[in-house]
Amino acid sequence: MKIAIVCYPTFGGSGVVATELGLELAHRGHEIHFITYRQPVRLALLNSKVHYHEVNVPEYPLFHYQPYELALSSKLVDMVKLYKIELLHVHYAIPHAYAGYMAKQMLKDEGIYIPMVTTLHGTDITLVGNHPVYKPAVTFSINKSDVVTSVSQSLKDETNKLFNIKKEIHVIPNFIELDKIRNEKLISCQRSVMAKKEERIVTHISNFRKVKRIPDIIKIFYKIQEQIPAKLMMVGDGSEKRRAEQLCQELGIEDKVIFFGNSNEIDQILSYSDLFLLPSQTESFGLAALEAMAWSVPVISSNSGGLPEVNFDGISGYLSDVGDIDGMAKNALKILSDEVILTTFKKNALITAKQFDIKNILPLYEELYHKALLKSKAK
């Protein structure tokens, strides 16, 4: 099958998922064409089955904002015709599904019928998509997709609540490549660089936006380190980082917290971590939690959005209400204070993560691809 994948090529979860999905599809024999404005960060290797096509948006003084959607639609049309692409898989309703639909219409005028699968990831629905300016376009794009998927039941429910959706939404969760993760050679970082032998390592990874409730992480850790020796690893960058640094200084724990910024050593950090904190206001899925669990790291998270579908309370970690700092700290200490309990949670975290291995998830996408192609050929 020849598949075009459209995604954001950044560090965000949707771009990572889209890229890893494409690479695994190529490994299974499909021909994959990534079409976006920059090579995705996880797309390190191109081969006979993996191609990248850059969308160029020419500067024109008439436009205050350059029309990326138009450029993307035109690029999709050109690539479909040139490479005889059979299916579009776009990640994010806007602008990608919107541009994909326009490409479909242009191709239809030339007698080419190509199905489009749209995957909803969260921000395109809960934040951007629900804005009155974009809501009609999002509704239209979803309803005009041939197949729609969401990364969690929670996101599906939210989408149906916010929009007048007439299409069935299939829930296909995010995934990890467990074999790849567990086979990583961890040579660039030693545990002693981050913490002393007797200290527990607590970790958080995100884009440091307000929805992640970064101050809660600092406050939870403050309560943890009052009871046991511990260090906090803060990985990522964003608008809340400076505030977090100031809060550490105010609490007198700046020497116990390391801010890494955006790091390429996430696997190394997680491999030495004892606990992962994710007290977000909401998460459409919680990919960072799943990545931690793949490294046998139990998770303390909020009971919000798609997180209960990933982090199983009392098994892979604990769930608490949003903002319940005391409850999260208590649960964290329950895990960290006892070596036997910690070992049990670590084992359970990995067992839980195995359910989301890409080998289990990818066939779900392939099944939908085949159904979409059959419907397209029937036209």
GROMACS .gro file of C-alpha atoms in nm:
model
  379
    1MET     CA    1   0.000   0.000   0.000
    2LYS     CA    2   0.123   0.351  -0.081
    3ILE     CA    3   0.038   0.587   0.205
    4ALA     CA    4   0.093   0.961   0.250
    5ILE     CA    5   0.129   1.076   0.612
    6VAL     CA    6   0.072   1.440   0.701
    7CYS     CA    7   0.171   1.558   1.049
    8TYR     CA    8   0.344   1.829   1.248
    9PRO     CA    9   0.719   1.753   1.236
   10THR     CA   10   0.791   1.871   1.590
   11PHE     CA   11   0.872   1.719   1.931
   12GLY     CA   12   0.499   1.700   2.013
   13GLY     CA   13   0.331   1.367   2.073
   14SER     CA   14   0.123   1.366   1.755
   15GLY     CA   15   0.427   1.414   1.534
   16VAL     CA   16   0.619   1.141   1.713
   17VAL     CA   17   0.327   0.897   1.688
   18ALA     CA   18   0.273   0.973   1.319
   19THR     CA   19   0.641   0.927   1.239
   20GLU     CA   20   0.681   0.604   1.432
   21LEU     CA   21   0.362   0.470   1.274
   22GLY     CA   22   0.495   0.545   0.927
   23LEU     CA   23   0.831   0.384   0.994
   24GLU     CA   24   0.668   0.067   1.128
   25LEU     CA   25   0.431   0.055   0.829
   26ALA     CA   26   0.736   0.077   0.602
   27HIS     CA   27   0.897  -0.205   0.798
   28ARG     CA   28   0.590  -0.412   0.718
   29GLY     CA   29   0.631  -0.347   0.346
   30HIS     CA   30   0.417  -0.039   0.283
   31GLU     CA   31   0.553   0.259   0.087
   32ILE     CA   32   0.533   0.569   0.308
   33HIS     CA   33   0.546   0.934   0.200
   34PHE     CA   34   0.579   1.197   0.474
   35ILE     CA   35   0.447   1.531   0.349
   36THR     CA   36   0.507   1.831   0.574
   37TYR     CA   37   0.696   2.159   0.599
   38ARG     CA   38   1.004   2.008   0.768
   39GLN     CA   39   1.150   1.663   0.810
   40PRO     CA   40   0.998   1.509   1.126
   41VAL     CA   41   1.237   1.496   1.421
   42ARG     CA   42   1.211   1.117   1.455
   43LEU     CA   43   1.257   1.058   1.081
   44ALA     CA   44   1.631   0.996   1.089
   45LEU     CA   45   1.655   0.743   0.809
   46LEU     CA   46   1.508   0.753   0.459
   47ASN     CA   47   1.508   0.440   0.245
   48SER     CA   48   1.333   0.284  -0.053
   49LYS     CA   49   1.013   0.251   0.151
   50VAL     CA   50   1.026   0.587   0.332
   51HIS     CA   51   1.015   0.920   0.150
   52TYR     CA   52   0.994   1.281   0.264
   53HIS     CA   53   0.845   1.563   0.059
   54GLU     CA   54   0.880   1.920   0.184
   55VAL     CA   55   0.590   2.163   0.155
   56ASN     CA   56   0.728   2.498   0.045
   57VAL     CA   57   0.518   2.805   0.118
   58PRO     CA   58   0.643   3.089  -0.104
   59GLU     CA   59   0.661   3.434   0.050
   60TYR     CA   60   0.419   3.678  -0.107
   61PRO     CA   61   0.370   4.034   0.023
   62LEU     CA   62  -0.006   4.021  -0.030
   63PHE     CA   63  -0.044   3.768   0.253
   64HIS     CA   64   0.010   3.873   0.614
   65TYR     CA   65   0.006   3.501   0.703
   66GLN     CA   66   0.137   3.264   0.439
   67PRO     CA   67  -0.131   3.015   0.317
   68TYR     CA   68   0.016   2.683   0.433
   69GLU     CA   69  -0.313   2.497   0.374
   70LEU     CA   70  -0.311   2.590   0.004
   71ALA     CA   71   0.050   2.487  -0.038
   72LEU     CA   72  -0.013   2.158   0.143
   73SER     CA   73  -0.321   2.078  -0.067
   74SER     CA   74  -0.131   2.140  -0.388
   75LYS     CA   75   0.165   1.933  -0.270
   76LEU     CA   76  -0.065   1.644  -0.181
   77VAL     CA   77  -0.221   1.652  -0.527
   78ASP     CA   78   0.120   1.653  -0.696
   79MET     CA   79   0.259   1.370  -0.481
   80VAL     CA   80  -0.051   1.151  -0.520
   81LYS     CA   81  -0.027   1.180  -0.897
   82LEU     CA   82   0.351   1.142  -0.914
   83TYR     CA   83   0.385   0.842  -0.679
   84LYS     CA   84   0.038   0.691  -0.730
   85ILE     CA   85  -0.036   0.722  -0.357
   86GLU     CA   86  -0.342   0.523  -0.256
   87LEU     CA   87  -0.437   0.668   0.083
   88LEU     CA   88  -0.391   0.983   0.292
   89HIS     CA   89  -0.344   0.960   0.667
   90VAL     CA   90  -0.356   1.305   0.824
   91HIS     CA   91  -0.285   1.377   1.190
   92TYR     CA   92  -0.483   1.671   1.332
   93ALA     CA   93  -0.818   1.788   1.198
   94ILE     CA   94  -0.687   2.134   1.118
   95PRO     CA   95  -0.519   2.228   0.906
   96HIS     CA   96  -0.433   1.881   0.779
   97ALA     CA   97  -0.776   1.721   0.731
   98TYR     CA   98  -0.902   2.046   0.584
   99ALA     CA   99  -0.613   2.055   0.335
  100GLY     CA  100  -0.653   1.684   0.268
  101TYR     CA  101  -1.018   1.727   0.177
  102MET     CA  102  -0.932   2.004  -0.070
  103ALA     CA  103  -0.669   1.777  -0.227
  104LYS     CA  104  -0.927   1.498  -0.255
  105GLN     CA  105  -1.165   1.731  -0.438
  106MET     CA  106  -0.897   1.847  -0.682
  107LEU     CA  107  -0.799   1.488  -0.753
  108LYS     CA  108  -1.163   1.387  -0.792
  109ASP     CA  109  -1.198   1.634  -1.078
  110GLU     CA  110  -0.925   1.436  -1.255
  111GLY     CA  111  -1.095   1.104  -1.191
  112ILE     CA  112  -0.870   1.005  -0.896
  113TYR     CA  113  -1.049   0.886  -0.583
  114ILE     CA  114  -0.831   0.862  -0.272
  115PRO     CA  115  -0.955   0.792   0.083
  116MET     CA  116  -0.846   1.001   0.381
  117VAL     CA  117  -0.798   0.878   0.737
  118THR     CA  118  -0.796   1.153   1.001
  119THR     CA  119  -0.650   1.094   1.347
  120LEU     CA  120  -0.755   1.329   1.626
  121HIS     CA  121  -0.487   1.387   1.889
  122GLY     CA  122  -0.636   1.636   2.133
  123THR     CA  123  -0.527   1.996   2.086
  124ASP     CA  124  -0.700   2.007   1.749
  125ILE     CA  125  -1.024   1.934   1.934
  126THR     CA  126  -1.007   2.060   2.292
  127LEU     CA  127  -0.809   2.383   2.248
  128VAL     CA  128  -0.783   2.509   1.891
  129GLY     CA  129  -1.072   2.324   1.732
  130ASN     CA  130  -1.337   2.438   1.977
  131HIS     CA  131  -1.265   2.807   1.914
  132PRO     CA  132  -1.564   2.968   1.735
  133VAL     CA  133  -1.337   3.079   1.450
  134TYR     CA  134  -1.231   2.722   1.368
  135LYS     CA  135  -1.524   2.511   1.488
  136PRO     CA  136  -1.716   2.500   1.156
  137ALA     CA  137  -1.398   2.403   0.966
  138VAL     CA  138  -1.312   2.131   1.218
  139THR     CA  139  -1.664   1.986   1.206
  140PHE     CA  140  -1.658   1.990   0.827
  141SER     CA  141  -1.312   1.830   0.806
  142ILE     CA  142  -1.400   1.546   1.042
  143ASN     CA  143  -1.730   1.471   0.872
  144LYS     CA  144  -1.569   1.474   0.527
  145SER     CA  145  -1.297   1.227   0.630
  146ASP     CA  146  -1.346   0.871   0.511
  147VAL     CA  147  -1.226   0.726   0.841
  148VAL     CA  148  -1.178   0.906   1.174
  149THR     CA  149  -0.975   0.778   1.468
  150SER     CA  150  -0.900   0.922   1.811
  151VAL     CA  151  -0.621   0.828   2.050
  152SER     CA  152  -0.852   0.765   2.347
  153GLN     CA  153  -1.215   0.704   2.439
  154SER     CA  154  -1.203   1.025   2.639
  155LEU     CA  155  -1.108   1.225   2.330
  156LYS     CA  156  -1.379   1.054   2.126
  157ASP     CA  157  -1.639   1.147   2.386
  158GLU     CA  158  -1.511   1.506   2.401
  159THR     CA  159  -1.522   1.536   2.022
  160ASN     CA  160  -1.881   1.412   2.003
  161LYS     CA  161  -1.977   1.652   2.282
  162LEU     CA  162  -1.818   1.960   2.126
  163PHE     CA  163  -1.898   1.902   1.758
  164ASN     CA  164  -2.188   1.781   1.546
  165ILE     CA  165  -2.009   1.468   1.425
  166LYS     CA  166  -2.186   1.233   1.186
  167LYS     CA  167  -1.895   0.994   1.134
  168GLU     CA  168  -1.806   0.698   1.349
  169ILE     CA  169  -1.490   0.764   1.549
  170HIS     CA  170  -1.268   0.460   1.599
  171VAL     CA  171  -1.054   0.457   1.915
  172ILE     CA  172  -0.696   0.349   1.842
  173PRO     CA  173  -0.465   0.433   2.132
  174ASN     CA  174  -0.118   0.576   2.101
  175PHE     CA  175   0.164   0.325   2.114
  176ILE     CA  176   0.531   0.266   2.181
  177GLU     CA  177   0.794   0.052   2.012
  178LEU     CA  178   0.883  -0.159   2.312
  179ASP     CA  179   1.154  -0.365   2.140
  180LYS     CA  180   1.327  -0.050   2.021
  181ILE     CA  181   1.308   0.115   2.362
  182ARG     CA  182   1.435  -0.182   2.558
  183ASN     CA  183   1.724  -0.234   2.315
  184GLU     CA  184   1.856   0.122   2.346
  185LYS     CA  185   2.223   0.146   2.431
  186LEU     CA  186   2.244   0.380   2.727
  187ILE     CA  187   2.597   0.506   2.726
  188SER     CA  188   2.578   0.884   2.739
  189CYS     CA  189   2.446   0.928   3.091
  190GLN     CA  190   2.521   0.759   3.424
  191ARG     CA  191   2.284   0.760   3.720
  192SER     CA  192   2.548   0.911   3.947
  193VAL     CA  193   2.544   1.226   3.733
  194MET     CA  194   2.182   1.288   3.832
  195ALA     CA  195   2.155   1.161   4.187
  196LYS     CA  196   2.328   0.990   4.474
  197LYS     CA  197   2.282   0.618   4.523
  198GLU     CA  198   2.041   0.663   4.814
  199GLU     CA  199   1.827   0.924   4.634
  200ARG     CA  200   1.508   0.838   4.445
  201ILE     CA  201   1.481   0.993   4.099
  202VAL     CA  202   1.147   1.156   4.015
  203THR     CA  203   1.091   1.273   3.657
  204HIS     CA  204   0.859   1.492   3.452
  205ILE     CA  205   0.868   1.541   3.073
  206SER     CA  206   0.646   1.786   2.884
  207ASN     CA  207   0.624   2.108   2.686
  208PHE     CA  208   0.578   2.306   3.012
  209ARG     CA  209   0.243   2.458   2.915
  210LYS     CA  210  -0.012   2.566   3.179
  211VAL     CA  211  -0.224   2.258   3.114
  212LYS     CA  212   0.063   2.046   3.254
  213ARG     CA  213   0.028   2.217   3.596
  214ILE     CA  214   0.404   2.252   3.637
  215PRO     CA  215   0.386   2.423   3.980
  216ASP     CA  216   0.197   2.118   4.111
  217ILE     CA  217   0.494   1.901   4.015
  218ILE     CA  218   0.732   2.117   4.216
  219LYS     CA  219   0.497   2.117   4.517
  220ILE     CA  220   0.447   1.739   4.502
  221PHE     CA  221   0.821   1.686   4.488
  222TYR     CA  222   0.872   1.927   4.777
  223LYS     CA  223   0.657   1.700   4.995
  224ILE     CA  224   0.839   1.389   4.867
  225GLN     CA  225   1.187   1.521   4.947
  226GLU     CA  226   1.075   1.619   5.295
  227GLN     CA  227   1.030   1.248   5.372
  228ILE     CA  228   1.296   1.070   5.164
  229PRO     CA  229   1.616   1.164   4.978
  230ALA     CA  230   1.516   1.248   4.620
  231LYS     CA  231   1.600   1.443   4.305
  232LEU     CA  232   1.361   1.582   4.045
  233MET     CA  233   1.440   1.572   3.672
  234MET     CA  234   1.244   1.833   3.472
  235VAL     CA  235   1.275   1.765   3.098
  236GLY     CA  236   1.132   2.004   2.839
  237ASP     CA  237   1.082   2.373   2.779
  238GLY     CA  238   0.794   2.617   2.759
  239SER     CA  239   0.616   2.914   2.910
  240GLU     CA  240   0.598   2.765   3.263
  241LYS     CA  241   0.965   2.678   3.298
  242ARG     CA  242   1.077   3.009   3.445
  243ARG     CA  243   0.795   3.005   3.699
  244ALA     CA  244   0.897   2.654   3.804
  245GLU     CA  245   1.259   2.760   3.853
  246GLN     CA  246   1.147   3.051   4.071
  247LEU     CA  247   0.925   2.825   4.279
  248CYS     CA  248   1.217   2.590   4.342
  249GLN     CA  249   1.419   2.883   4.470
  250GLU     CA  250   1.134   3.001   4.693
  251LEU     CA  251   1.102   2.652   4.844
  252GLY     CA  252   1.479   2.616   4.883
  253ILE     CA  253   1.504   2.301   4.671
  254GLU     CA  254   1.687   2.438   4.366
  255ASP     CA  255   1.980   2.207   4.444
  256LYS     CA  256   1.749   1.904   4.422
  257VAL     CA  257   1.589   1.987   4.087
  258ILE     CA  258   1.759   1.961   3.747
  259PHE     CA  259   1.608   2.142   3.447
  260PHE     CA  260   1.731   1.978   3.127
  261GLY     CA  261   1.537   2.178   2.868
  262ASN     CA  262   1.455   1.988   2.549
  263SER     CA  263   1.675   1.681   2.563
  264ASN     CA  264   1.771   1.399   2.329
  265GLU     CA  265   1.856   1.182   2.632
  266ILE     CA  266   1.501   1.110   2.746
  267ASP     CA  267   1.553   0.734   2.735
  268GLN     CA  268   1.865   0.761   2.950
  269ILE     CA  269   1.683   0.975   3.207
  270LEU     CA  270   1.382   0.744   3.220
  271SER     CA  271   1.600   0.435   3.249
  272TYR     CA  272   1.724   0.562   3.588
  273SER     CA  273   1.394   0.709   3.707
  274ASP     CA  274   1.194   0.566   3.996
  275LEU     CA  275   0.871   0.764   3.946
  276PHE     CA  276   0.704   0.980   3.682
  277LEU     CA  277   0.479   1.275   3.765
  278LEU     CA  278   0.202   1.391   3.528
  279PRO     CA  279  -0.057   1.596   3.722
  280SER     CA  280  -0.200   1.759   3.406
  281GLN     CA  281  -0.528   1.946   3.389
  282THR     CA  282  -0.610   1.711   3.104
  283GLU     CA  283  -0.437   1.477   2.860
  284SER     CA  284  -0.596   1.337   2.546
  285PHE     CA  285  -0.389   1.022   2.602
  286GLY     CA  286  -0.072   1.063   2.808
  287LEU     CA  287   0.206   0.946   2.578
  288ALA     CA  288   0.479   1.067   2.814
  289ALA     CA  289   0.335   0.846   3.089
  290LEU     CA  290   0.335   0.546   2.854
  291GLU     CA  291   0.697   0.608   2.756
  292ALA     CA  292   0.790   0.617   3.124
  293MET     CA  293   0.605   0.292   3.189
  294ALA     CA  294   0.794   0.130   2.902
  295TRP     CA  295   1.106   0.192   3.110
  296SER     CA  296   0.940   0.030   3.413
  297VAL     CA  297   0.868   0.367   3.575
  298PRO     CA  298   0.539   0.387   3.770
  299VAL     CA  299   0.326   0.698   3.719
  300ILE     CA  300   0.153   0.940   3.954
  301SER     CA  301  -0.102   1.129   3.745
  302SER     CA  302  -0.430   1.314   3.751
  303ASN     CA  303  -0.751   1.125   3.688
  304SER     CA  304  -0.829   1.332   3.381
  305GLY     CA  305  -0.884   1.291   3.007
  306GLY     CA  306  -0.731   0.977   2.866
  307LEU     CA  307  -0.491   0.915   3.155
  308PRO     CA  308  -0.708   0.650   3.327
  309GLU     CA  309  -0.695   0.457   2.997
  310VAL     CA  310  -0.314   0.439   3.023
  311ASN     CA  311  -0.221   0.459   3.391
  312PHE     CA  312  -0.411   0.191   3.583
  313ASP     CA  313  -0.479   0.301   3.939
  314GLY     CA  314  -0.305   0.086   4.198
  315ILE     CA  315  -0.128  -0.117   3.930
  316SER     CA  316   0.101   0.092   3.710
  317GLY     CA  317   0.078   0.387   3.947
  318TYR     CA  318  -0.193   0.600   4.108
  319LEU     CA  319  -0.459   0.845   3.992
  320SER     CA  320  -0.576   1.151   4.187
  321ASP     CA  321  -0.809   1.441   4.124
  322VAL     CA  322  -0.662   1.738   3.938
  323GLY     CA  323  -0.486   1.967   4.186
  324ASP     CA  324  -0.476   1.712   4.469
  325ILE     CA  325  -0.113   1.778   4.558
  326ASP     CA  326  -0.137   1.612   4.899
  327GLY     CA  327  -0.294   1.298   4.754
  328MET     CA  328  -0.035   1.268   4.478
  329ALA     CA  329   0.252   1.320   4.721
  330LYS     CA  330   0.106   1.058   4.957
  331ASN     CA  331   0.076   0.806   4.672
  332ALA     CA  332   0.426   0.886   4.551
  333LEU     CA  333   0.569   0.819   4.898
  334LYS     CA  334   0.368   0.499   4.921
  335ILE     CA  335   0.558   0.371   4.616
  336LEU     CA  336   0.900   0.522   4.682
  337SER     CA  337   0.936   0.449   5.054
  338ASP     CA  338   0.928   0.071   5.025
  339GLU     CA  339   1.170  -0.119   4.799
  340VAL     CA  340   0.938  -0.418   4.759
  341ILE     CA  341   0.640  -0.199   4.666
  342LEU     CA  342   0.852   0.002   4.424
  343THR     CA  343   0.976  -0.314   4.253
  344THR     CA  344   0.619  -0.441   4.217
  345PHE     CA  345   0.498  -0.115   4.063
  346LYS     CA  346   0.795  -0.108   3.826
  347LYS     CA  347   0.711  -0.458   3.701
  348ASN     CA  348   0.343  -0.369   3.663
  349ALA     CA  349   0.426  -0.051   3.473
  350LEU     CA  350   0.616  -0.249   3.211
  351ILE     CA  351   0.343  -0.514   3.188
  352THR     CA  352   0.086  -0.238   3.131
  353ALA     CA  353   0.303  -0.071   2.868
  354LYS     CA  354   0.324  -0.397   2.671
  355GLN     CA  355  -0.047  -0.369   2.596
  356PHE     CA  356   0.032  -0.057   2.393
  357ASP     CA  357   0.320  -0.204   2.193
  358ILE     CA  358   0.311  -0.096   1.830
  359LYS     CA  359   0.281  -0.460   1.720
  360ASN     CA  360  -0.061  -0.467   1.887
  361ILE     CA  361  -0.177  -0.127   1.761
  362LEU     CA  362  -0.054  -0.112   1.402
  363PRO     CA  363  -0.287  -0.390   1.272
  364LEU     CA  364  -0.582  -0.179   1.389
  365TYR     CA  365  -0.474   0.098   1.153
  366GLU     CA  366  -0.408  -0.145   0.867
  367GLU     CA  367  -0.758  -0.287   0.902
  368LEU     CA  368  -0.910   0.061   0.871
  369TYR     CA  369  -0.685   0.142   0.575
  370HIS     CA  370  -0.810  -0.163   0.387
  371LYS     CA  371  -1.173  -0.080   0.462
  372ALA     CA  372  -1.122   0.278   0.341
  373LEU     CA  373  -0.960   0.155   0.020
  374LEU     CA  374  -1.242  -0.088  -0.050
  375LYS     CA  375  -1.499   0.189  -0.008
  376SER     CA  376  -1.296   0.416  -0.234
  377LYS     CA  377  -1.273   0.154  -0.509
  378ALA     CA  378  -1.648   0.098  -0.485
  379LYS     CA  379  -1.695   0.459  -0.592
   0.00000   0.00000   0.00000
